[in-house]
Amino acid sequence: MSQKPMKRKPNVQKLIRDRNAKRCARERYIAECSALREDMIKLRAKLQLLTDNETVLPWSEVAISMNLATEESRSEKKMLQAQLERCDRLRGHLVQWVQSMTTVEPDVMSDVPWKDSTLPQEDAVRNVGLQWFAKQMYFATERHIKPSLFPKGTQDFIFAECTTGGSIVRVQKIVPGSLAQVTEVLWTMMVRHSPAFKTLVRETSDHEDMWYARKPVNYEVRCCLHTKFVEDDRSLVAFRTIKNDLMYSSEDHSIKEDNQEWTSVQPLEGSRCLVRCASFIQPYKTYKSFVDYARDVRPEVYAQVLGATTSDEEEKQLAELLHKRLFDLASATGGQLEAACMSGGGVPIFKLEGEREMPAEALL
């Protein structure tokens, strides 16, 4: 007889574990469903609140605003690209402009060579060029008015040197008045109005001033740049001629000299100021003798020695006359500055014996 298979006894512990696992899974499912229902209720409530709020824009208006913002961004991008192209063109013009100015070798004027001055016709380059010249004058002040070039203390001082390659004058003067008052007098001496002056550019701010004009200098009509810088403990007033302003090149073909001048004002005790000035003049041509120089550049001085018997005597007399002229101009200008400060800013016109009237604005 065949034997019947024996039935296995159920694993009670496994059944209990499975039942507990199913119960836990069901409880988690119910908890998650409940949490989702609560989140849905909260989101519906928030959506309803936002929908009922009058400050919320309709989606159509939001889309329109985004479209406008996109168009504005595109327009700004095009504008910036055009501005970048203009700046790049300006940079190229400025590089060409600086490279076009040849270096002037120093003579008696300075131990550092400087660039010949040229101003182009393009408005953008002219404006930047004038600012460049102004800053160049500002940063050159320390080199030309350093304390070692002037006596220590507060005594008045005049130094004048004249050669065939150029002339230099240094002046130290103590004048009455505050820093602001003396600076204003100096600036007025530079830029006061006259029928003979033609203002080309004028820019003014709280601490800087620039005036570019055509005016008589040493009996020649020149393009002149005047700058003023006011600082807490000093002020600087600078002046230079522009040799080649291409807008007036046809009118300036007879110009023979370059002028540059730096003046610093420092306050002292007792409502006084220390004024130091360095003024330079350099002919564009090279001359072998004072006779050649005076005959070409200073005919009014050369006329005073026509009676000399020998060339050596003529040369000696011209050297003395030119040096005396420099010294007299420096002395007269210093006196006029002191008188103007004492009188409250009035600036007269002085005239040396045998010469035409000229402004007391520059030492040379």
mmCIF file of C-alpha atoms in Angstrom:
data_model
loop_
_atom_site.group_PDB
_atom_site.id
_atom_site.type_symbol
_atom_site.label_atom_id
_atom_site.label_comp_id
_atom_site.label_asym_id
_atom_site.label_seq_id
_atom_site.Cartn_x
_atom_site.Cartn_y
_atom_site.Cartn_z
ATOM 1 C CA MET A 1 0.000 0.000 0.000
ATOM 2 C CA SER A 2 1.238 3.474 -0.855
ATOM 3 C CA GLN A 3 1.775 5.932 1.964
ATOM 4 C CA LYS A 4 -0.003 9.331 1.976
ATOM 5 C CA PRO A 5 2.269 12.438 1.999
ATOM 6 C CA MET A 6 2.539 14.150 5.339
ATOM 7 C CA LYS A 7 1.180 17.743 5.596
ATOM 8 C CA ARG A 8 3.623 20.468 6.692
ATOM 9 C CA LYS A 9 2.772 22.370 9.742
ATOM 10 C CA PRO A 10 2.340 26.102 9.032
ATOM 11 C CA ASN A 11 5.127 28.499 10.203
ATOM 12 C CA VAL A 12 3.200 30.515 12.688
ATOM 13 C CA GLN A 13 5.981 33.098 13.219
ATOM 14 C CA LYS A 14 6.234 33.839 9.489
ATOM 15 C CA LEU A 15 2.496 34.319 9.221
ATOM 16 C CA ILE A 16 2.593 36.729 12.118
ATOM 17 C CA ARG A 17 5.447 38.746 10.510
ATOM 18 C CA ASP A 18 3.652 38.940 7.153
ATOM 19 C CA ARG A 19 0.422 40.065 8.768
ATOM 20 C CA ASN A 20 2.252 42.768 10.775
ATOM 21 C CA ALA A 21 4.088 43.974 7.657
ATOM 22 C CA LYS A 22 0.841 44.301 5.688
ATOM 23 C CA ARG A 23 -0.761 46.148 8.573
ATOM 24 C CA CYS A 24 2.170 48.600 8.800
ATOM 25 C CA ALA A 25 2.116 49.157 5.040
ATOM 26 C CA ARG A 26 -1.606 49.831 5.137
ATOM 27 C CA GLU A 27 -1.156 52.299 7.991
ATOM 28 C CA ARG A 28 1.622 54.126 6.098
ATOM 29 C CA TYR A 29 -0.536 54.297 3.000
ATOM 30 C CA ILE A 30 -3.449 55.699 4.961
ATOM 31 C CA ALA A 31 -1.124 58.267 6.653
ATOM 32 C CA GLU A 32 0.388 59.354 3.330
ATOM 33 C CA CYS A 33 -3.037 59.704 1.748
ATOM 34 C CA SER A 34 -4.180 61.789 4.689
ATOM 35 C CA ALA A 35 -1.067 64.000 4.422
ATOM 36 C CA LEU A 36 -1.611 64.471 0.689
ATOM 37 C CA ARG A 37 -5.253 65.401 1.268
ATOM 38 C CA GLU A 38 -4.167 67.990 3.866
ATOM 39 C CA ASP A 39 -1.537 69.416 1.479
ATOM 40 C CA MET A 40 -4.117 69.632 -1.305
ATOM 41 C CA ILE A 41 -6.506 71.451 0.999
ATOM 42 C CA LYS A 42 -3.765 73.939 1.987
ATOM 43 C CA LEU A 43 -2.721 74.521 -1.636
ATOM 44 C CA ARG A 44 -6.330 75.054 -2.719
ATOM 45 C CA ALA A 45 -6.757 77.568 0.084
ATOM 46 C CA LYS A 46 -3.551 79.393 -0.895
ATOM 47 C CA LEU A 47 -4.546 79.420 -4.556
ATOM 48 C CA GLN A 48 -7.947 80.778 -3.668
ATOM 49 C CA LEU A 49 -6.327 83.494 -1.543
ATOM 50 C CA LEU A 50 -4.011 84.497 -4.371
ATOM 51 C CA THR A 51 -6.850 84.433 -6.871
ATOM 52 C CA ASP A 52 -9.027 86.642 -4.674
ATOM 53 C CA ASN A 53 -6.143 89.116 -4.037
ATOM 54 C CA GLU A 54 -6.600 92.204 -6.247
ATOM 55 C CA THR A 55 -2.825 92.938 -6.412
ATOM 56 C CA VAL A 56 -2.084 89.803 -8.401
ATOM 57 C CA LEU A 57 -1.773 90.507 -12.139
ATOM 58 C CA PRO A 58 -3.503 88.325 -14.669
ATOM 59 C CA TRP A 59 -1.258 85.984 -16.582
ATOM 60 C CA SER A 60 -1.889 87.952 -19.758
ATOM 61 C CA GLU A 61 -0.478 91.117 -18.203
ATOM 62 C CA VAL A 62 2.479 89.186 -16.817
ATOM 63 C CA ALA A 63 3.213 87.873 -20.312
ATOM 64 C CA ILE A 64 2.989 91.389 -21.783
ATOM 65 C CA SER A 65 5.353 92.750 -19.112
ATOM 66 C CA MET A 66 7.840 89.981 -19.745
ATOM 67 C CA ASN A 67 7.704 90.686 -23.470
ATOM 68 C CA LEU A 68 8.330 94.399 -22.887
ATOM 69 C CA ALA A 69 11.231 93.609 -20.569
ATOM 70 C CA THR A 70 12.707 91.363 -23.239
ATOM 71 C CA GLU A 71 12.449 94.119 -25.852
ATOM 72 C CA GLU A 72 14.034 96.638 -23.478
ATOM 73 C CA SER A 73 16.861 94.221 -22.797
ATOM 74 C CA ARG A 74 17.448 93.777 -26.530
ATOM 75 C CA SER A 75 17.433 97.554 -27.073
ATOM 76 C CA GLU A 76 19.870 98.079 -24.204
ATOM 77 C CA LYS A 77 22.124 95.385 -25.624
ATOM 78 C CA LYS A 78 22.156 97.100 -29.030
ATOM 79 C CA MET A 79 22.854 100.460 -27.370
ATOM 80 C CA LEU A 80 25.757 99.006 -25.380
ATOM 81 C CA GLN A 81 27.149 97.360 -28.504
ATOM 82 C CA ALA A 82 27.002 100.695 -30.354
ATOM 83 C CA GLN A 83 28.626 102.458 -27.400
ATOM 84 C CA LEU A 84 31.353 99.828 -27.294
ATOM 85 C CA GLU A 85 32.006 100.341 -31.006
ATOM 86 C CA ARG A 86 32.192 104.128 -30.515
ATOM 87 C CA CYS A 87 34.590 103.705 -27.593
ATOM 88 C CA ASP A 88 36.730 101.347 -29.635
ATOM 89 C CA ARG A 89 36.858 103.842 -32.518
ATOM 90 C CA LEU A 90 37.684 106.624 -30.052
ATOM 91 C CA ARG A 91 40.435 104.483 -28.546
ATOM 92 C CA GLY A 92 41.928 104.003 -31.994
ATOM 93 C CA HIS A 93 41.774 107.746 -32.724
ATOM 94 C CA LEU A 94 43.382 108.533 -29.361
ATOM 95 C CA VAL A 95 46.214 106.076 -29.979
ATOM 96 C CA GLN A 96 46.856 107.640 -33.393
ATOM 97 C CA TRP A 97 46.667 111.125 -31.859
ATOM 98 C CA VAL A 98 49.213 110.395 -29.108
ATOM 99 C CA GLN A 99 51.535 108.665 -31.573
ATOM 100 C CA SER A 100 51.327 111.651 -33.937
ATOM 101 C CA MET A 101 52.899 113.982 -31.351
ATOM 102 C CA THR A 102 56.657 113.888 -31.583
ATOM 103 C CA THR A 103 58.856 114.078 -28.489
ATOM 104 C CA VAL A 104 60.471 117.447 -27.842
ATOM 105 C CA GLU A 105 63.985 116.990 -26.496
ATOM 106 C CA PRO A 106 64.578 118.923 -23.265
ATOM 107 C CA ASP A 107 66.824 121.964 -23.218
ATOM 108 C CA VAL A 108 66.817 124.357 -20.278
ATOM 109 C CA MET A 109 63.139 123.802 -19.685
ATOM 110 C CA SER A 110 62.997 120.367 -18.140
ATOM 111 C CA ASP A 111 64.991 117.231 -17.477
ATOM 112 C CA VAL A 112 62.076 115.214 -18.856
ATOM 113 C CA PRO A 113 61.079 115.362 -22.547
ATOM 114 C CA TRP A 114 57.453 116.109 -23.335
ATOM 115 C CA LYS A 115 55.226 115.616 -26.312
ATOM 116 C CA ASP A 116 54.629 118.232 -28.957
ATOM 117 C CA SER A 117 51.051 119.492 -28.533
ATOM 118 C CA THR A 118 48.520 118.703 -31.253
ATOM 119 C CA LEU A 119 44.733 118.849 -31.028
ATOM 120 C CA PRO A 120 42.680 117.089 -33.756
ATOM 121 C CA GLN A 121 39.446 118.276 -35.331
ATOM 122 C CA GLU A 122 37.138 115.437 -34.210
ATOM 123 C CA ASP A 123 34.975 116.642 -31.318
ATOM 124 C CA ALA A 124 35.221 113.439 -29.276
ATOM 125 C CA VAL A 125 39.007 113.279 -29.574
ATOM 126 C CA ARG A 126 39.346 117.024 -28.892
ATOM 127 C CA ASN A 127 37.366 116.758 -25.654
ATOM 128 C CA VAL A 128 39.399 113.806 -24.392
ATOM 129 C CA GLY A 129 42.586 115.465 -25.625
ATOM 130 C CA LEU A 130 41.956 118.619 -23.604
ATOM 131 C CA GLN A 131 41.315 116.528 -20.496
ATOM 132 C CA TRP A 132 44.518 114.609 -21.223
ATOM 133 C CA PHE A 133 46.544 117.838 -21.485
ATOM 134 C CA ALA A 134 44.967 119.130 -18.256
ATOM 135 C CA LYS A 135 45.862 115.969 -16.323
ATOM 136 C CA GLN A 136 49.329 115.982 -17.860
ATOM 137 C CA MET A 137 49.879 119.490 -16.491
ATOM 138 C CA TYR A 138 48.510 118.461 -13.089
ATOM 139 C CA PHE A 139 50.821 115.468 -12.679
ATOM 140 C CA ALA A 140 53.847 117.441 -13.937
ATOM 141 C CA THR A 141 53.449 120.028 -11.168
ATOM 142 C CA GLU A 142 55.534 118.136 -8.605
ATOM 143 C CA ARG A 143 58.433 117.895 -11.041
ATOM 144 C CA HIS A 144 58.538 121.594 -11.905
ATOM 145 C CA ILE A 145 57.647 123.106 -8.498
ATOM 146 C CA LYS A 146 59.493 120.746 -6.201
ATOM 147 C CA PRO A 147 60.802 122.437 -3.024
ATOM 148 C CA SER A 148 64.464 121.861 -3.911
ATOM 149 C CA LEU A 149 64.123 124.351 -6.784
ATOM 150 C CA PHE A 150 63.105 127.170 -4.433
ATOM 151 C CA PRO A 151 64.698 128.682 -1.307
ATOM 152 C CA LYS A 152 63.604 127.469 2.090
ATOM 153 C CA GLY A 153 61.652 129.799 4.305
ATOM 154 C CA THR A 154 59.262 132.507 3.220
ATOM 155 C CA GLN A 155 61.492 135.038 1.474
ATOM 156 C CA ASP A 156 60.635 136.321 -2.002
ATOM 157 C CA PHE A 157 62.716 134.849 -4.817
ATOM 158 C CA ILE A 158 63.135 135.326 -8.571
ATOM 159 C CA PHE A 159 65.287 133.185 -10.857
ATOM 160 C CA ALA A 160 65.538 133.842 -14.600
ATOM 161 C CA GLU A 161 67.615 132.082 -17.241
ATOM 162 C CA CYS A 162 67.587 132.746 -20.968
ATOM 163 C CA THR A 163 69.378 130.726 -23.652
ATOM 164 C CA THR A 164 68.928 130.302 -27.382
ATOM 165 C CA GLY A 165 67.168 127.005 -26.665
ATOM 166 C CA GLY A 166 64.586 128.393 -24.276
ATOM 167 C CA SER A 167 63.966 130.387 -21.147
ATOM 168 C CA ILE A 168 62.867 129.621 -17.628
ATOM 169 C CA VAL A 169 61.636 131.750 -14.739
ATOM 170 C CA ARG A 170 60.964 130.634 -11.174
ATOM 171 C CA VAL A 171 59.240 132.919 -8.700
ATOM 172 C CA GLN A 172 58.453 132.554 -5.011
ATOM 173 C CA LYS A 173 56.188 135.164 -3.446
ATOM 174 C CA ILE A 174 54.414 135.602 -0.117
ATOM 175 C CA VAL A 175 51.064 137.314 -0.624
ATOM 176 C CA PRO A 176 48.235 138.226 1.770
ATOM 177 C CA GLY A 177 44.945 136.348 1.710
ATOM 178 C CA SER A 178 43.454 132.924 2.244
ATOM 179 C CA LEU A 179 43.995 129.949 -0.057
ATOM 180 C CA ALA A 180 40.630 130.514 -1.740
ATOM 181 C CA GLN A 181 41.217 134.256 -2.184
ATOM 182 C CA VAL A 182 44.706 133.965 -3.672
ATOM 183 C CA THR A 183 43.627 131.129 -5.958
ATOM 184 C CA GLU A 184 40.711 133.188 -7.220
ATOM 185 C CA VAL A 185 43.001 136.158 -7.912
ATOM 186 C CA LEU A 186 45.417 133.948 -9.865
ATOM 187 C CA TRP A 187 42.597 132.396 -11.852
ATOM 188 C CA THR A 188 41.107 135.818 -12.588
ATOM 189 C CA MET A 189 44.487 136.987 -13.862
ATOM 190 C CA MET A 190 44.441 134.024 -16.228
ATOM 191 C CA VAL A 191 40.911 133.995 -17.593
ATOM 192 C CA ARG A 192 39.529 137.493 -17.219
ATOM 193 C CA HIS A 193 37.483 138.504 -20.248
ATOM 194 C CA SER A 194 38.823 140.736 -22.993
ATOM 195 C CA PRO A 195 37.589 141.563 -26.511
ATOM 196 C CA ALA A 196 40.790 139.923 -27.772
ATOM 197 C CA PHE A 197 39.906 136.568 -26.150
ATOM 198 C CA LYS A 198 37.746 133.922 -27.817
ATOM 199 C CA THR A 199 36.532 131.168 -25.485
ATOM 200 C CA LEU A 200 36.483 127.758 -27.178
ATOM 201 C CA VAL A 201 35.784 125.388 -24.248
ATOM 202 C CA ARG A 202 34.886 126.091 -20.615
ATOM 203 C CA GLU A 203 34.287 123.353 -18.027
ATOM 204 C CA THR A 204 33.784 124.047 -14.329
ATOM 205 C CA SER A 205 33.281 121.842 -11.262
ATOM 206 C CA ASP A 206 33.696 122.259 -7.509
ATOM 207 C CA HIS A 207 37.405 121.431 -7.482
ATOM 208 C CA GLU A 208 38.528 121.747 -11.107
ATOM 209 C CA ASP A 209 38.258 124.375 -13.803
ATOM 210 C CA MET A 210 39.350 124.333 -17.449
ATOM 211 C CA TRP A 211 39.341 127.204 -19.925
ATOM 212 C CA TYR A 212 40.512 126.806 -23.529
ATOM 213 C CA ALA A 213 40.651 129.953 -25.625
ATOM 214 C CA ARG A 214 42.409 131.853 -28.385
ATOM 215 C CA LYS A 215 44.202 134.891 -26.983
ATOM 216 C CA PRO A 216 47.334 137.026 -27.437
ATOM 217 C CA VAL A 217 50.496 135.611 -25.861
ATOM 218 C CA ASN A 218 53.837 137.298 -26.503
ATOM 219 C CA TYR A 219 52.266 139.266 -29.356
ATOM 220 C CA GLU A 220 50.994 136.107 -31.084
ATOM 221 C CA VAL A 221 47.392 134.867 -31.098
ATOM 222 C CA ARG A 222 47.602 131.412 -29.568
ATOM 223 C CA CYS A 223 45.360 128.557 -28.502
ATOM 224 C CA CYS A 224 45.813 128.468 -24.714
ATOM 225 C CA LEU A 225 44.713 125.935 -22.121
ATOM 226 C CA HIS A 226 44.252 127.107 -18.515
ATOM 227 C CA THR A 227 43.505 124.641 -15.715
ATOM 228 C CA LYS A 228 42.827 125.001 -11.999
ATOM 229 C CA PHE A 229 42.839 122.265 -9.349
ATOM 230 C CA VAL A 230 41.719 123.035 -5.789
ATOM 231 C CA GLU A 231 42.728 120.644 -2.986
ATOM 232 C CA ASP A 232 42.395 120.758 0.795
ATOM 233 C CA ASP A 233 45.933 121.981 1.474
ATOM 234 C CA ARG A 234 46.893 123.665 -1.804
ATOM 235 C CA SER A 235 45.706 124.798 -5.211
ATOM 236 C CA LEU A 236 47.345 124.500 -8.636
ATOM 237 C CA VAL A 237 46.939 126.803 -11.617
ATOM 238 C CA ALA A 238 48.549 125.734 -14.895
ATOM 239 C CA PHE A 239 48.815 127.228 -18.361
ATOM 240 C CA ARG A 240 50.120 125.995 -21.687
ATOM 241 C CA THR A 241 49.882 126.854 -25.356
ATOM 242 C CA ILE A 242 48.704 124.297 -27.913
ATOM 243 C CA LYS A 243 50.997 124.371 -30.916
ATOM 244 C CA ASN A 244 48.877 122.563 -33.486
ATOM 245 C CA ASP A 245 45.126 122.940 -33.098
ATOM 246 C CA LEU A 246 44.051 121.530 -36.442
ATOM 247 C CA MET A 247 40.883 123.632 -36.416
ATOM 248 C CA TYR A 248 43.077 126.750 -36.582
ATOM 249 C CA SER A 249 46.216 125.411 -38.249
ATOM 250 C CA SER A 250 45.908 127.822 -41.185
ATOM 251 C CA GLU A 251 45.895 130.759 -38.759
ATOM 252 C CA ASP A 252 48.815 129.604 -36.592
ATOM 253 C CA HIS A 253 51.508 129.070 -39.205
ATOM 254 C CA SER A 254 53.635 131.924 -37.819
ATOM 255 C CA ILE A 255 53.728 130.744 -34.172
ATOM 256 C CA LYS A 256 57.315 130.456 -33.002
ATOM 257 C CA GLU A 257 57.318 129.483 -29.313
ATOM 258 C CA ASP A 258 55.727 127.120 -26.831
ATOM 259 C CA ASN A 259 54.727 128.325 -23.345
ATOM 260 C CA GLN A 260 54.040 126.268 -20.234
ATOM 261 C CA GLU A 261 53.520 127.474 -16.681
ATOM 262 C CA TRP A 262 52.780 125.937 -13.272
ATOM 263 C CA THR A 263 51.743 127.875 -10.151
ATOM 264 C CA SER A 264 51.064 126.393 -6.710
ATOM 265 C CA VAL A 265 49.444 128.148 -3.746
ATOM 266 C CA GLN A 266 49.939 126.885 -0.188
ATOM 267 C CA PRO A 267 48.391 128.520 2.899
ATOM 268 C CA LEU A 268 50.595 129.888 5.680
ATOM 269 C CA GLU A 269 49.848 131.173 9.152
ATOM 270 C CA GLY A 270 48.505 134.681 9.541
ATOM 271 C CA SER A 271 46.212 134.653 6.486
ATOM 272 C CA ARG A 272 49.099 134.489 4.023
ATOM 273 C CA CYS A 273 49.948 132.176 1.152
ATOM 274 C CA LEU A 274 53.158 130.886 -0.394
ATOM 275 C CA VAL A 275 52.994 131.186 -4.190
ATOM 276 C CA ARG A 276 55.537 129.321 -6.306
ATOM 277 C CA CYS A 277 55.610 129.566 -10.069
ATOM 278 C CA ALA A 278 57.713 127.947 -12.797
ATOM 279 C CA SER A 279 57.293 129.300 -16.305
ATOM 280 C CA PHE A 280 58.963 127.950 -19.441
ATOM 281 C CA ILE A 281 59.263 129.127 -23.010
ATOM 282 C CA GLN A 282 60.802 127.139 -25.846
ATOM 283 C CA PRO A 283 61.246 128.175 -29.498
ATOM 284 C CA TYR A 284 60.191 125.667 -32.124
ATOM 285 C CA LYS A 285 63.319 126.331 -34.168
ATOM 286 C CA THR A 286 66.963 125.892 -33.191
ATOM 287 C CA TYR A 287 69.076 129.043 -33.086
ATOM 288 C CA LYS A 288 72.868 129.239 -32.968
ATOM 289 C CA SER A 289 73.037 132.680 -31.358
ATOM 290 C CA PHE A 290 70.980 135.284 -29.522
ATOM 291 C CA VAL A 291 71.208 137.429 -32.641
ATOM 292 C CA ASP A 292 69.447 134.780 -34.736
ATOM 293 C CA TYR A 293 66.911 134.156 -31.971
ATOM 294 C CA ALA A 294 66.075 137.815 -31.334
ATOM 295 C CA ARG A 295 65.944 138.694 -35.028
ATOM 296 C CA ASP A 296 63.346 135.961 -35.631
ATOM 297 C CA VAL A 297 61.409 135.756 -32.351
ATOM 298 C CA ARG A 298 62.024 139.033 -30.492
ATOM 299 C CA PRO A 299 62.384 141.752 -33.158
ATOM 300 C CA GLU A 300 61.373 144.455 -30.649
ATOM 301 C CA VAL A 301 64.387 143.468 -28.526
ATOM 302 C CA TYR A 302 66.696 143.081 -31.506
ATOM 303 C CA ALA A 303 65.850 146.632 -32.604
ATOM 304 C CA GLN A 304 67.447 147.948 -29.400
ATOM 305 C CA VAL A 305 70.938 146.706 -30.323
ATOM 306 C CA LEU A 306 71.110 147.681 -33.983
ATOM 307 C CA GLY A 307 73.769 150.257 -33.098
ATOM 308 C CA ALA A 308 76.224 147.684 -31.774
ATOM 309 C CA THR A 309 79.641 147.908 -33.419
ATOM 310 C CA THR A 310 80.594 144.214 -33.419
ATOM 311 C CA SER A 311 78.748 140.906 -33.516
ATOM 312 C CA ASP A 312 80.201 139.942 -30.129
ATOM 313 C CA GLU A 313 78.942 143.163 -28.599
ATOM 314 C CA GLU A 314 75.567 142.617 -30.242
ATOM 315 C CA GLU A 315 75.379 139.083 -28.841
ATOM 316 C CA LYS A 316 76.335 140.243 -25.355
ATOM 317 C CA GLN A 317 73.821 143.104 -25.331
ATOM 318 C CA LEU A 318 71.023 140.823 -26.545
ATOM 319 C CA ALA A 319 71.760 138.245 -23.834
ATOM 320 C CA GLU A 320 71.617 140.971 -21.189
ATOM 321 C CA LEU A 321 68.437 142.532 -22.608
ATOM 322 C CA LEU A 322 66.595 139.217 -22.887
ATOM 323 C CA HIS A 323 67.577 138.235 -19.358
ATOM 324 C CA LYS A 324 66.559 141.656 -18.020
ATOM 325 C CA ARG A 325 63.238 141.393 -19.842
ATOM 326 C CA LEU A 326 62.532 138.029 -18.207
ATOM 327 C CA PHE A 327 63.478 139.330 -14.778
ATOM 328 C CA ASP A 328 61.406 142.521 -15.161
ATOM 329 C CA LEU A 329 58.353 140.568 -16.309
ATOM 330 C CA ALA A 330 58.676 138.187 -13.362
ATOM 331 C CA SER A 331 59.144 141.026 -10.887
ATOM 332 C CA ALA A 332 56.244 143.024 -12.334
ATOM 333 C CA THR A 333 53.926 140.025 -12.330
ATOM 334 C CA GLY A 334 54.793 139.208 -8.718
ATOM 335 C CA GLY A 335 54.093 142.796 -7.740
ATOM 336 C CA GLN A 336 50.804 142.815 -9.624
ATOM 337 C CA LEU A 337 49.746 139.592 -7.885
ATOM 338 C CA GLU A 338 50.535 141.030 -4.457
ATOM 339 C CA ALA A 339 48.713 144.276 -5.269
ATOM 340 C CA ALA A 340 45.687 142.374 -6.565
ATOM 341 C CA CYS A 341 45.528 140.261 -3.403
ATOM 342 C CA MET A 342 45.782 143.335 -1.188
ATOM 343 C CA SER A 343 43.112 145.227 -3.157
ATOM 344 C CA GLY A 344 40.648 142.351 -3.215
ATOM 345 C CA GLY A 345 41.251 140.932 -6.663
ATOM 346 C CA GLY A 346 41.589 143.868 -9.053
ATOM 347 C CA VAL A 347 43.942 142.908 -11.901
ATOM 348 C CA PRO A 348 45.535 145.796 -13.800
ATOM 349 C CA ILE A 349 47.449 145.692 -17.067
ATOM 350 C CA PHE A 350 51.156 146.459 -16.845
ATOM 351 C CA LYS A 351 53.447 147.715 -19.586
ATOM 352 C CA LEU A 352 57.216 147.703 -19.692
ATOM 353 C CA GLU A 353 58.994 150.719 -21.090
ATOM 354 C CA GLY A 354 59.083 150.639 -24.882
ATOM 355 C CA GLU A 355 56.559 147.776 -25.184
ATOM 356 C CA ARG A 356 52.903 147.451 -26.039
ATOM 357 C CA GLU A 357 50.315 146.669 -23.392
ATOM 358 C CA MET A 358 50.001 143.006 -22.480
ATOM 359 C CA PRO A 359 48.147 141.080 -19.765
ATOM 360 C CA ALA A 360 49.878 140.370 -16.473
ATOM 361 C CA GLU A 361 48.801 136.742 -16.748
ATOM 362 C CA ALA A 362 52.039 134.937 -17.501
ATOM 363 C CA LEU A 363 55.632 135.474 -16.537
ATOM 364 C CA LEU A 364 56.821 135.277 -20.127
#
